[in-house]
PDB file of C-alpha atoms and ligand atoms in Angstrom:
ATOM      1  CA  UNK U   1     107.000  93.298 119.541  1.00  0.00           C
ATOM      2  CA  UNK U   2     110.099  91.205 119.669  1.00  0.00           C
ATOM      3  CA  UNK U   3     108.652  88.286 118.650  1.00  0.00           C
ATOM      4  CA  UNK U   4     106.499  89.825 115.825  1.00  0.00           C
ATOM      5  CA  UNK U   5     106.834  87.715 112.907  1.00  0.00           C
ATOM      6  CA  UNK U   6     106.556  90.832 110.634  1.00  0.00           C
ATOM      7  CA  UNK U   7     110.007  90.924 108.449  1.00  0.00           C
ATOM      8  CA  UNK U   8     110.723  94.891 108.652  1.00  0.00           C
ATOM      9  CA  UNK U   9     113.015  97.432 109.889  1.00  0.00           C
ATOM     10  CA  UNK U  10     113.548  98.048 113.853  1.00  0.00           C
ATOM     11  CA  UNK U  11     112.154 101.468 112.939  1.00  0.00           C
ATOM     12  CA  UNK U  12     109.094 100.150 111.670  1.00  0.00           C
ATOM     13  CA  UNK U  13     108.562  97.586 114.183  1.00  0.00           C
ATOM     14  CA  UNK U  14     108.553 100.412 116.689  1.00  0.00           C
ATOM     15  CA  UNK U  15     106.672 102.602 115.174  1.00  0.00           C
ATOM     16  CA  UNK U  16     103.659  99.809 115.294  1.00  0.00           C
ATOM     17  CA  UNK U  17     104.262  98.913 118.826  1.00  0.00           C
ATOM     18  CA  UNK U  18     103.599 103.011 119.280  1.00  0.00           C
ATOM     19  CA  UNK U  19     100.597 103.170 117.013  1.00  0.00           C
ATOM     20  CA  UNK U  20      98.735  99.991 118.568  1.00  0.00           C
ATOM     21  CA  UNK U  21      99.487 101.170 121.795  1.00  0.00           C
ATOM     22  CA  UNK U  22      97.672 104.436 121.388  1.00  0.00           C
ATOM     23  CA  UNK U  23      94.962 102.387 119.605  1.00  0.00           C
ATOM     24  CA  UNK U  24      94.776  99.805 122.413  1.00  0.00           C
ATOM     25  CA  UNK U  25      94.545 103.181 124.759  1.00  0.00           C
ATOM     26  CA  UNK U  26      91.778 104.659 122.931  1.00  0.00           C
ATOM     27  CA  UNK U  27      89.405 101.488 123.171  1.00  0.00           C
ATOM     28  CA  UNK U  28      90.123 101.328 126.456  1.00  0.00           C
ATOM     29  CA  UNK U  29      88.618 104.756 127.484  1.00  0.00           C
ATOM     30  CA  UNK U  30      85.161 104.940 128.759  1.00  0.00           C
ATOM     31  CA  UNK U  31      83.577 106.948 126.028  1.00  0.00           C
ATOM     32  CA  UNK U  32      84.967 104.093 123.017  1.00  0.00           C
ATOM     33  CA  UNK U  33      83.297 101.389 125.019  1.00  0.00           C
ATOM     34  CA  UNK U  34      80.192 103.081 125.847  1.00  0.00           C
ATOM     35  CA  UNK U  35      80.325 103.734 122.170  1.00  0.00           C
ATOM     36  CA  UNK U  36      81.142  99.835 121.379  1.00  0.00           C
ATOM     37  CA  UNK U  37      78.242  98.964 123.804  1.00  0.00           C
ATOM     38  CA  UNK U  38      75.677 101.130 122.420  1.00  0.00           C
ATOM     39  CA  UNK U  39      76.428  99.427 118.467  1.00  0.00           C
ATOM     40  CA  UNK U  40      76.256  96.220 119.794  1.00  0.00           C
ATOM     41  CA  UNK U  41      72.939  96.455 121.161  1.00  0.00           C
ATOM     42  CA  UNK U  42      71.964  99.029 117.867  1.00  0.00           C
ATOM     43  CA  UNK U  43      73.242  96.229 115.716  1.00  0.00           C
ATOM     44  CA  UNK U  44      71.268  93.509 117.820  1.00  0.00           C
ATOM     45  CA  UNK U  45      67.648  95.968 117.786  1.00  0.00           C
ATOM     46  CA  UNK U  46      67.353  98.257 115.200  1.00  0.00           C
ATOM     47  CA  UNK U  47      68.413  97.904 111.717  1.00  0.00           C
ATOM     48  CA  UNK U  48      70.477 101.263 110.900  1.00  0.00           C
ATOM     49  CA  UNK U  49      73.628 100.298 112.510  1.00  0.00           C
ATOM     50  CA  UNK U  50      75.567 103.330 111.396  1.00  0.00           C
ATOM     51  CA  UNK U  51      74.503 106.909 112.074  1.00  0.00           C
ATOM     52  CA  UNK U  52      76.287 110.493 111.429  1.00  0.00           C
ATOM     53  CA  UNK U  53      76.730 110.466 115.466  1.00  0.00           C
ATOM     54  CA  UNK U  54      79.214 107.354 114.992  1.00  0.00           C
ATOM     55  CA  UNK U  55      80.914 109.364 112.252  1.00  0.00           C
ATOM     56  CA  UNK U  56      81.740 112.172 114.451  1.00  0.00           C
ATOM     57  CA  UNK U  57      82.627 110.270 117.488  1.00  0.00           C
ATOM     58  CA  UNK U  58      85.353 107.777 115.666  1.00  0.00           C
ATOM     59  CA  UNK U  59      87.112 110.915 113.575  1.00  0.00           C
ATOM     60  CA  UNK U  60      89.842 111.496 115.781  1.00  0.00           C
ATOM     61  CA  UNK U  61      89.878 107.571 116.620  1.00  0.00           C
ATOM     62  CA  UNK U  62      92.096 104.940 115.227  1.00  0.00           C
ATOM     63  CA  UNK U  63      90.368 101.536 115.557  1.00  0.00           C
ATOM     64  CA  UNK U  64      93.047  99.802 114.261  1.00  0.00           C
ATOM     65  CA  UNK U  65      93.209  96.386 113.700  1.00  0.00           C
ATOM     66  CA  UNK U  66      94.552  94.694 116.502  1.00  0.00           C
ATOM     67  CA  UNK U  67      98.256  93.166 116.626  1.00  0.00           C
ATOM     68  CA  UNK U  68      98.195  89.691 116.261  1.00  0.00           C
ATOM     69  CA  UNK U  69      95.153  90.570 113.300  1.00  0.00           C
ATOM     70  CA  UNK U  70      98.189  92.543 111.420  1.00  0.00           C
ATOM     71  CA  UNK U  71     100.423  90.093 111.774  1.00  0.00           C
ATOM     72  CA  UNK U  72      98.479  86.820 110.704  1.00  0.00           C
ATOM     73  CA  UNK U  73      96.839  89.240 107.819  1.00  0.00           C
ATOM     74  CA  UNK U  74     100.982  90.076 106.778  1.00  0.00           C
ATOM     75  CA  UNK U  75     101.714  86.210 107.247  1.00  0.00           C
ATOM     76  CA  UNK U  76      98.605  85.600 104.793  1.00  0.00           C
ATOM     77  CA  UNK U  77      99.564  88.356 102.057  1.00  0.00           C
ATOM     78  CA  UNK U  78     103.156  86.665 102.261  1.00  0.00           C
ATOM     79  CA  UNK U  79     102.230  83.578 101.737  1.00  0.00           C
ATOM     80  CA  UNK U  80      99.763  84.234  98.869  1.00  0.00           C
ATOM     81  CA  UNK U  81     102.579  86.179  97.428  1.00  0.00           C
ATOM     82  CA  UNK U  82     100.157  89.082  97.174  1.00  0.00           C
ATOM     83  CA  UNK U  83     101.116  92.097  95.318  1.00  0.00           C
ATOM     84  CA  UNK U  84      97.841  94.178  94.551  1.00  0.00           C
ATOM     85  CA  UNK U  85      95.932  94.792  97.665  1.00  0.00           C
ATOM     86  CA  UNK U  86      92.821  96.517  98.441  1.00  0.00           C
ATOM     87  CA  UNK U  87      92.379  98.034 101.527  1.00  0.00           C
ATOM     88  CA  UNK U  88      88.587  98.940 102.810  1.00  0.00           C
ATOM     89  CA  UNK U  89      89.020 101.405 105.774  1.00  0.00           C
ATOM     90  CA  UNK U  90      92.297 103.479 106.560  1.00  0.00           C
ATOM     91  CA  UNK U  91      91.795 105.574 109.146  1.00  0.00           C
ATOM     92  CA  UNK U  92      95.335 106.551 110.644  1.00  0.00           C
ATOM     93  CA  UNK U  93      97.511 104.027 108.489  1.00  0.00           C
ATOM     94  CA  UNK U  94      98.182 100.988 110.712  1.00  0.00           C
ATOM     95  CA  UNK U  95      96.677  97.887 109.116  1.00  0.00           C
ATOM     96  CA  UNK U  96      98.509  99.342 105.580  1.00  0.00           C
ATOM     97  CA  UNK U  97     101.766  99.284 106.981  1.00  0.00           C
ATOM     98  CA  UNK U  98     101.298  95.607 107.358  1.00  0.00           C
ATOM     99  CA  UNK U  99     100.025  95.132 104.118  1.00  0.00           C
ATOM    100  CA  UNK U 100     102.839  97.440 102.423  1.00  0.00           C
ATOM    101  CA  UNK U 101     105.235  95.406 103.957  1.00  0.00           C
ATOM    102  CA  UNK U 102     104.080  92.299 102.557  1.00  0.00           C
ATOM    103  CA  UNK U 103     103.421  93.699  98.798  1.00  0.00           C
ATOM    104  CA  UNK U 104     106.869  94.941  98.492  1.00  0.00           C
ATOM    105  CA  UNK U 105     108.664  91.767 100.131  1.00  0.00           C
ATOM    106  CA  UNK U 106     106.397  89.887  97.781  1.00  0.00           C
ATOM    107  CA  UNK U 107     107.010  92.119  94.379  1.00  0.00           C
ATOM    108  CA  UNK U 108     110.888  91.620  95.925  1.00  0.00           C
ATOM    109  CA  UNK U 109     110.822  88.194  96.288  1.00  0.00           C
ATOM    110  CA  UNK U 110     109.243  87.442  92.661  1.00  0.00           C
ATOM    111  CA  UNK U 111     111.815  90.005  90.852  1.00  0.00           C
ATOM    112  CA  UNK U 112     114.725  88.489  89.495  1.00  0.00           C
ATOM    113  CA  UNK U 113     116.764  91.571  89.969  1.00  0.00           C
ATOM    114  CA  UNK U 114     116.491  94.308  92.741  1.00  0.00           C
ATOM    115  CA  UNK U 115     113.207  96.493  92.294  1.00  0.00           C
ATOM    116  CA  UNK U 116     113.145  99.995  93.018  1.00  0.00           C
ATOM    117  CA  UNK U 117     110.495 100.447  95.914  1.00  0.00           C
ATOM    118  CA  UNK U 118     106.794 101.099  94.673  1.00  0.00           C
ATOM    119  CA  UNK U 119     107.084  98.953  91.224  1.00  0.00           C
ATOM    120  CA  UNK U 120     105.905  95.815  91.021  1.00  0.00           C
ATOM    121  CA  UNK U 121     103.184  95.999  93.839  1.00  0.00           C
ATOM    122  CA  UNK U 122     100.562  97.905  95.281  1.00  0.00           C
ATOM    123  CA  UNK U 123      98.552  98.865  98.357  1.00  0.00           C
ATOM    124  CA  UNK U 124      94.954 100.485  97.276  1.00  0.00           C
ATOM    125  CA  UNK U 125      94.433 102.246 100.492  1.00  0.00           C
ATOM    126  CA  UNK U 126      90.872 104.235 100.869  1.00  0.00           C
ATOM    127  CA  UNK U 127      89.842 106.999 103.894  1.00  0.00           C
ATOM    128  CA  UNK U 128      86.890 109.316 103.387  1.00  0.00           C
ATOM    129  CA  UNK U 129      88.264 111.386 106.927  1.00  0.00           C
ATOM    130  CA  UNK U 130      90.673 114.427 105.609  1.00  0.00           C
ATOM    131  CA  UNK U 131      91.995 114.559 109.011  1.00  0.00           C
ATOM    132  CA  UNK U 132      92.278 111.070 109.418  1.00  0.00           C
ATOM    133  CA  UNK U 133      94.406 110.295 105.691  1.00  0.00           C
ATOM    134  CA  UNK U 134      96.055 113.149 106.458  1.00  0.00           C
ATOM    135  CA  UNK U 135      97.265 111.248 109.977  1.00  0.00           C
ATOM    136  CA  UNK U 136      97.962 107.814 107.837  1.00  0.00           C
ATOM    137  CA  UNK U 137      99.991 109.874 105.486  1.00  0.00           C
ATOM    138  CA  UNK U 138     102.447 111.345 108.262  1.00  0.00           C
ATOM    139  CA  UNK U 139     102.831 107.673 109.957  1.00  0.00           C
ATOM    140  CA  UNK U 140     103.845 106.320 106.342  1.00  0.00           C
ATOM    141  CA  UNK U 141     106.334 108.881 105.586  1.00  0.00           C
ATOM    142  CA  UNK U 142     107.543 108.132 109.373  1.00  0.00           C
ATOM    143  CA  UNK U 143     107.880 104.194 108.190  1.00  0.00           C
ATOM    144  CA  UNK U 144     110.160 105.477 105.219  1.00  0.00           C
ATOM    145  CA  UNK U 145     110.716 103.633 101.981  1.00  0.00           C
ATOM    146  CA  UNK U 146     109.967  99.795 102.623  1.00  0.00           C
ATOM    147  CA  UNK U 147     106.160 101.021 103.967  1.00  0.00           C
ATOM    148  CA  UNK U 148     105.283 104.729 102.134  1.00  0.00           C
ATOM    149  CA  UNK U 149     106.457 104.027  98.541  1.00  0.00           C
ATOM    150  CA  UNK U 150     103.930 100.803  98.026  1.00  0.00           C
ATOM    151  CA  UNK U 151     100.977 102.883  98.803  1.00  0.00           C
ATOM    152  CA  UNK U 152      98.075 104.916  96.508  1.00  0.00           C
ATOM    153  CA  UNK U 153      95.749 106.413  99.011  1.00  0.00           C
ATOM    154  CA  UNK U 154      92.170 107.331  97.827  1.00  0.00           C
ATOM    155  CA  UNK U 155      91.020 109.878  99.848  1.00  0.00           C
ATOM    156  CA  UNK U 156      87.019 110.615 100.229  1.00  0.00           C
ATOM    157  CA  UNK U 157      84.295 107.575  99.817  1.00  0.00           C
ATOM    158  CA  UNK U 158      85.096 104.435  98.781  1.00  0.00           C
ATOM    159  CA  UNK U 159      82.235 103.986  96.266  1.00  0.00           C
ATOM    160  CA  UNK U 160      83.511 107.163  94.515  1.00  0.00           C
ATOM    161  CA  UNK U 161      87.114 106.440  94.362  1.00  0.00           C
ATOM    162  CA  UNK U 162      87.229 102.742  94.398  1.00  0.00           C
ATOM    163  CA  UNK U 163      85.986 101.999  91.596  1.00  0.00           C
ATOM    164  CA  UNK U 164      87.899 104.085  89.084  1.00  0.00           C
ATOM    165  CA  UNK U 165      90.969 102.402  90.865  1.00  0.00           C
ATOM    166  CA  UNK U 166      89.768  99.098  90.553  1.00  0.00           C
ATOM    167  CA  UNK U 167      89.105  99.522  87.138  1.00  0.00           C
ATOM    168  CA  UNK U 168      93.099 100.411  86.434  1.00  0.00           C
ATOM    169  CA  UNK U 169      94.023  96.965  88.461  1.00  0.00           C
ATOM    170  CA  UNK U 170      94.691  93.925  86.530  1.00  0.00           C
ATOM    171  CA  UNK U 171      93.873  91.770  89.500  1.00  0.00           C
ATOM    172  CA  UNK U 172      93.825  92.069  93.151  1.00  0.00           C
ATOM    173  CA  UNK U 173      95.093  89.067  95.075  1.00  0.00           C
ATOM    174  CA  UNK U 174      94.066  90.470  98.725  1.00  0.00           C
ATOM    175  CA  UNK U 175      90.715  92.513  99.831  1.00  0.00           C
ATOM    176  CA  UNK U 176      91.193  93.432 103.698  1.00  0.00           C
ATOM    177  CA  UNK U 177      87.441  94.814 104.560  1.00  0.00           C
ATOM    178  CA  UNK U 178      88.261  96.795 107.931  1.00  0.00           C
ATOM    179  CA  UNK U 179      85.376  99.497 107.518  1.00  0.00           C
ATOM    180  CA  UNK U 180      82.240 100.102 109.072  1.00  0.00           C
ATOM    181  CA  UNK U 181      79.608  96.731 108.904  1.00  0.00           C
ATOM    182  CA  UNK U 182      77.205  98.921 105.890  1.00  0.00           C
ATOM    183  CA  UNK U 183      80.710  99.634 103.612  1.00  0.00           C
ATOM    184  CA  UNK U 184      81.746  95.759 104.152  1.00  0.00           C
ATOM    185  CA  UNK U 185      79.329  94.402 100.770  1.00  0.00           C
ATOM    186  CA  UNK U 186      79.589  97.491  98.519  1.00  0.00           C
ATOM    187  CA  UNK U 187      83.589  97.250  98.802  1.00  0.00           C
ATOM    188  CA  UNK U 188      83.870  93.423  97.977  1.00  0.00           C
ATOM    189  CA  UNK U 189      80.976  94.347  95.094  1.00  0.00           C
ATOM    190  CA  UNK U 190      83.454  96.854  93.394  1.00  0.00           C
ATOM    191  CA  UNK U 191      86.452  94.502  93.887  1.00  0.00           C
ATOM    192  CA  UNK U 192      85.292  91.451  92.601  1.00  0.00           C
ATOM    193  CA  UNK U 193      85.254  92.251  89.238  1.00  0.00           C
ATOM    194  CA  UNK U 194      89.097  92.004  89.798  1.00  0.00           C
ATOM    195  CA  UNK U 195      89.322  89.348  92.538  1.00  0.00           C
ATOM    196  CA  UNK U 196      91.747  86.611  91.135  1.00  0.00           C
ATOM    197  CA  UNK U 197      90.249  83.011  91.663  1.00  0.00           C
ATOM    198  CA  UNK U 198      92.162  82.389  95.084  1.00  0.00           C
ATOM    199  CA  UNK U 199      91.858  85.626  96.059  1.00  0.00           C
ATOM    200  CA  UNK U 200      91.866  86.185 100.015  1.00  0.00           C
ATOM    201  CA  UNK U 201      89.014  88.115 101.299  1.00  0.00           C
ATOM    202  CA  UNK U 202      89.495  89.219 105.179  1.00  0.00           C
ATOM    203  CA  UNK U 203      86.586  90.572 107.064  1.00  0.00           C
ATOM    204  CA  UNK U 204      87.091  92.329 110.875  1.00  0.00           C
ATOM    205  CA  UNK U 205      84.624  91.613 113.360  1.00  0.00           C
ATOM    206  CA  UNK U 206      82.337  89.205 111.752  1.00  0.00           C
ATOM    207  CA  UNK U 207      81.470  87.232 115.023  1.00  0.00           C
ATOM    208  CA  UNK U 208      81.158  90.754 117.455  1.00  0.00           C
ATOM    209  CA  UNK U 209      78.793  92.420 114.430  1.00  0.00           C
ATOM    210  CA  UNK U 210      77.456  89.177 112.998  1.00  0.00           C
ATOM    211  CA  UNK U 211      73.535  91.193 112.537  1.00  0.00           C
ATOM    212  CA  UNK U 212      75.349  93.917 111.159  1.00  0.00           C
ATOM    213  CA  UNK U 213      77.114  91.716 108.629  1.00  0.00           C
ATOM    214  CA  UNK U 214      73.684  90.165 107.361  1.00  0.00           C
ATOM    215  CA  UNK U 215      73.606  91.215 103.975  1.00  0.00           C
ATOM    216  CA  UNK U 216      77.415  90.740 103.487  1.00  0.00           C
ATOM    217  CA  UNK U 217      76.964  86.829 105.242  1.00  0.00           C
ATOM    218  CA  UNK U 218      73.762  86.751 102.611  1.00  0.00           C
ATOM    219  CA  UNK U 219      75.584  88.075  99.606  1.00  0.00           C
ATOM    220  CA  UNK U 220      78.946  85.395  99.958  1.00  0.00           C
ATOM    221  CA  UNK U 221      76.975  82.037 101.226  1.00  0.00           C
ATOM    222  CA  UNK U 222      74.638  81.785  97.682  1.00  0.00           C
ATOM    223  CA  UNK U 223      75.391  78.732  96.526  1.00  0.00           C
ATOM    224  CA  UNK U 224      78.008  79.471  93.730  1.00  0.00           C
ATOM    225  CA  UNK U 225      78.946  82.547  94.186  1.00  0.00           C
ATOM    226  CA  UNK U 226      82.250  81.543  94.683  1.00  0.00           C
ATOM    227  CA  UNK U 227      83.410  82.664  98.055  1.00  0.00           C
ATOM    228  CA  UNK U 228      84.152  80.151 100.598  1.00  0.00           C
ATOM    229  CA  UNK U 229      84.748  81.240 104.314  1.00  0.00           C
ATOM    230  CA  UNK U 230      85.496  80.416 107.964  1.00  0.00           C
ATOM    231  CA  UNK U 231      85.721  82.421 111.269  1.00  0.00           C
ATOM    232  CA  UNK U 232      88.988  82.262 112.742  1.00  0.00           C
ATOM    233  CA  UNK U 233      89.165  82.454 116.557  1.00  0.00           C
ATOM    234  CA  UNK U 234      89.928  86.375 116.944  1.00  0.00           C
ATOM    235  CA  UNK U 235      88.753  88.895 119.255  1.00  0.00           C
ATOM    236  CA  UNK U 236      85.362  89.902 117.853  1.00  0.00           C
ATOM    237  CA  UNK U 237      86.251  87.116 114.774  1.00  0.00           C
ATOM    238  CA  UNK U 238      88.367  87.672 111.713  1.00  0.00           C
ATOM    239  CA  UNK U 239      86.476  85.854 108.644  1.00  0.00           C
ATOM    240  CA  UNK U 240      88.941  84.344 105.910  1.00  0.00           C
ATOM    241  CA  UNK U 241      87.092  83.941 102.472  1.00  0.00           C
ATOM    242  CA  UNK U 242      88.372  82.354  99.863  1.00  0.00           C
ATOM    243  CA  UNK U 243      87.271  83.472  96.409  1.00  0.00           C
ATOM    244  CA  UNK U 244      87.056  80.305  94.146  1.00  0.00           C
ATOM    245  CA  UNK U 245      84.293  80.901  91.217  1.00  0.00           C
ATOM    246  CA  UNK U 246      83.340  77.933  89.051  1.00  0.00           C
ATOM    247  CA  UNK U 247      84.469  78.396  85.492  1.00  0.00           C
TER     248      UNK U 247
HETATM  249  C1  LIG R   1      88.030 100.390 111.414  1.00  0.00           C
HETATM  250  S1  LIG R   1      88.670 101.830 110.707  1.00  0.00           S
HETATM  251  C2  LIG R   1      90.052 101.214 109.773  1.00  0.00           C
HETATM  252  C3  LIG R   1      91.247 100.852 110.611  1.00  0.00           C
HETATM  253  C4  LIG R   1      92.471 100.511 109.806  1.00  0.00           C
HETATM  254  N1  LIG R   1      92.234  99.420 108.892  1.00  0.00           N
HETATM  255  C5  LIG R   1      93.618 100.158 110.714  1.00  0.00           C
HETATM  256  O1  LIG R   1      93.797  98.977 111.054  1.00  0.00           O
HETATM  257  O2  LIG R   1      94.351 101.060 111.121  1.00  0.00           O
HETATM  258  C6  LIG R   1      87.526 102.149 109.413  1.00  0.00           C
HETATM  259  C7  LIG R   1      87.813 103.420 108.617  1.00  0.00           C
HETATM  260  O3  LIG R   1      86.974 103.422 107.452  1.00  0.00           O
HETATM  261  C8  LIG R   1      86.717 104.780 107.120  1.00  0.00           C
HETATM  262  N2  LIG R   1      85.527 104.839 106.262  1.00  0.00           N
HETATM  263  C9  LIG R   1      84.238 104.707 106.630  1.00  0.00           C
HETATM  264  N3  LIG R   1      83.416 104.845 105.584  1.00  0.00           N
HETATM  265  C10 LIG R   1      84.209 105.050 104.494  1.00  0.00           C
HETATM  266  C11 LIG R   1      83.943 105.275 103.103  1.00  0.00           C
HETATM  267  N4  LIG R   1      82.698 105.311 102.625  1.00  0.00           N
HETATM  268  N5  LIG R   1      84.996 105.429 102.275  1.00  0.00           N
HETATM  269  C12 LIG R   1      86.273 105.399 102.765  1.00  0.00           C
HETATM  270  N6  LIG R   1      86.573 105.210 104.076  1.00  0.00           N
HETATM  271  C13 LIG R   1      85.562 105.050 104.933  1.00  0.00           C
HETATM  272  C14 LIG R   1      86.488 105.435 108.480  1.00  0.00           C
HETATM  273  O4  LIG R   1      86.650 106.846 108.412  1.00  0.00           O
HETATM  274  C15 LIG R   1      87.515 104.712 109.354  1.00  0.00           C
HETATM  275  O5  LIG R   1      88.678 105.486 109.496  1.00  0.00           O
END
């Protein structure tokens, strides 16, 4: 990842390389994309796309966002100058490393004087898999400092834990929704309360599960409701939304 445009320690930098590696290695096993295969059609025919099956199959899975995802979604939260971020699916830690990164640099960069790691910025992380927080937890405390101290993990379901978090937040300048398609529109419901206007919205896979994402799709194109949004040209599609209500 020499070229990674990612501002972070060697260490770190490694330690992603190894993590979307084994991520990369896992998709590419037969059983992941028989898996894939079988939700795409689901999502295309019948209208449960989610099941307890997928549950058990992707516990032990990372299906992490890819690479260059985590980088343009760091380059984003950097330029925004995030510094309370919400993150909609865990699983074994990757896409919050990014997102750590950026919410410290950023709480550093707008402090006057040197700030002690973990003030001034925060990474809302949420996993309902024991195992799998359990996982993100190790890889953070492997990151050290600049990655482990920015982030509050919520363990167990987002529409349980979320919300009492949320409620704490002044604002949240960044919503990454990396979760299964039916979690996407309950998790931007309990943000927005909080969303700042300008507020950046990122959605994973909203061209690969586009029937999936109905309701979410349904939900942000009502005329004023505030959220504007375009499909940028990554694997599967990586929607940018813009939250801009009308005062
Ligand atoms: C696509 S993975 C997230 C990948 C992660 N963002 C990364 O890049 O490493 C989605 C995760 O959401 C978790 N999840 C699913 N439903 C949830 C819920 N109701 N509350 C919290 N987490 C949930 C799953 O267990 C899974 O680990």
């Amino acid at each position: 990842m020499s070229s990674s445009p990612v501002i972070a320690s060697q260490k770190v930098l490694d330690l992603l390389q190894r993590l979307h590696a084994a991520s990369l290695a896992q998709e590419r096993s037969l059983s992941v994309r028989l898996w894939l295969l079988t939700r795409h059609l689901r999502s295309l025919f019948v209208k449960k796309t989610w099941s307890s099956q997928d549950d058990n199959f992707t516990k032990d899975k990372f299906i992490a966002l890819e690479a260059d995802k985590s980088e343009f979604l760091y380059l984003l939260a950097r330029s925004t100058g995030a510094t309370t971020i919400v993150e909609a699916g865990t699983s074994f830690g990757v896409s919050t490393i990014y997102l750590a990164l950026a919410a410290g640099q950023n709480a550093a960069a707008l402090s006057s004087s040197p700030v002690t790691p973990g003030q001034g910025a925060k990474v809302i992380a949420t996993e309902k898999e024991p195992e799998k927080a359990k996982r993100a937890r190790e890889h953070w405390k492997e990151a050290g400092p600049e990655v482990e101290l920015w982030i509050t993990l919520l363990e167990g379901d987002l529409n349980e834990t979320l919300p009492v978090e949320v409620n704490k937040a002044d604002k949240i300048d960044l919503l990454l929704l990396d979760i299964w398609t039916p979690l996407a529109l309950p998790a931007l419901k309990i943000a927005q309360p909080k969303l700042r206007p300008g507020a950046l919205i990122i959605a994973d896979n909203t061209t690969g599960f586009r029937t999936a994402y109905k309701d979410f799709f349904d939900y942000i194109h009502v005329p004023k409701s505030g959220f504007k949004s375009m499909t940028t040209p990554f694997k599967g599609g990586l929607e940018v939304i813009v939250y801009l209500p009308t005062v």
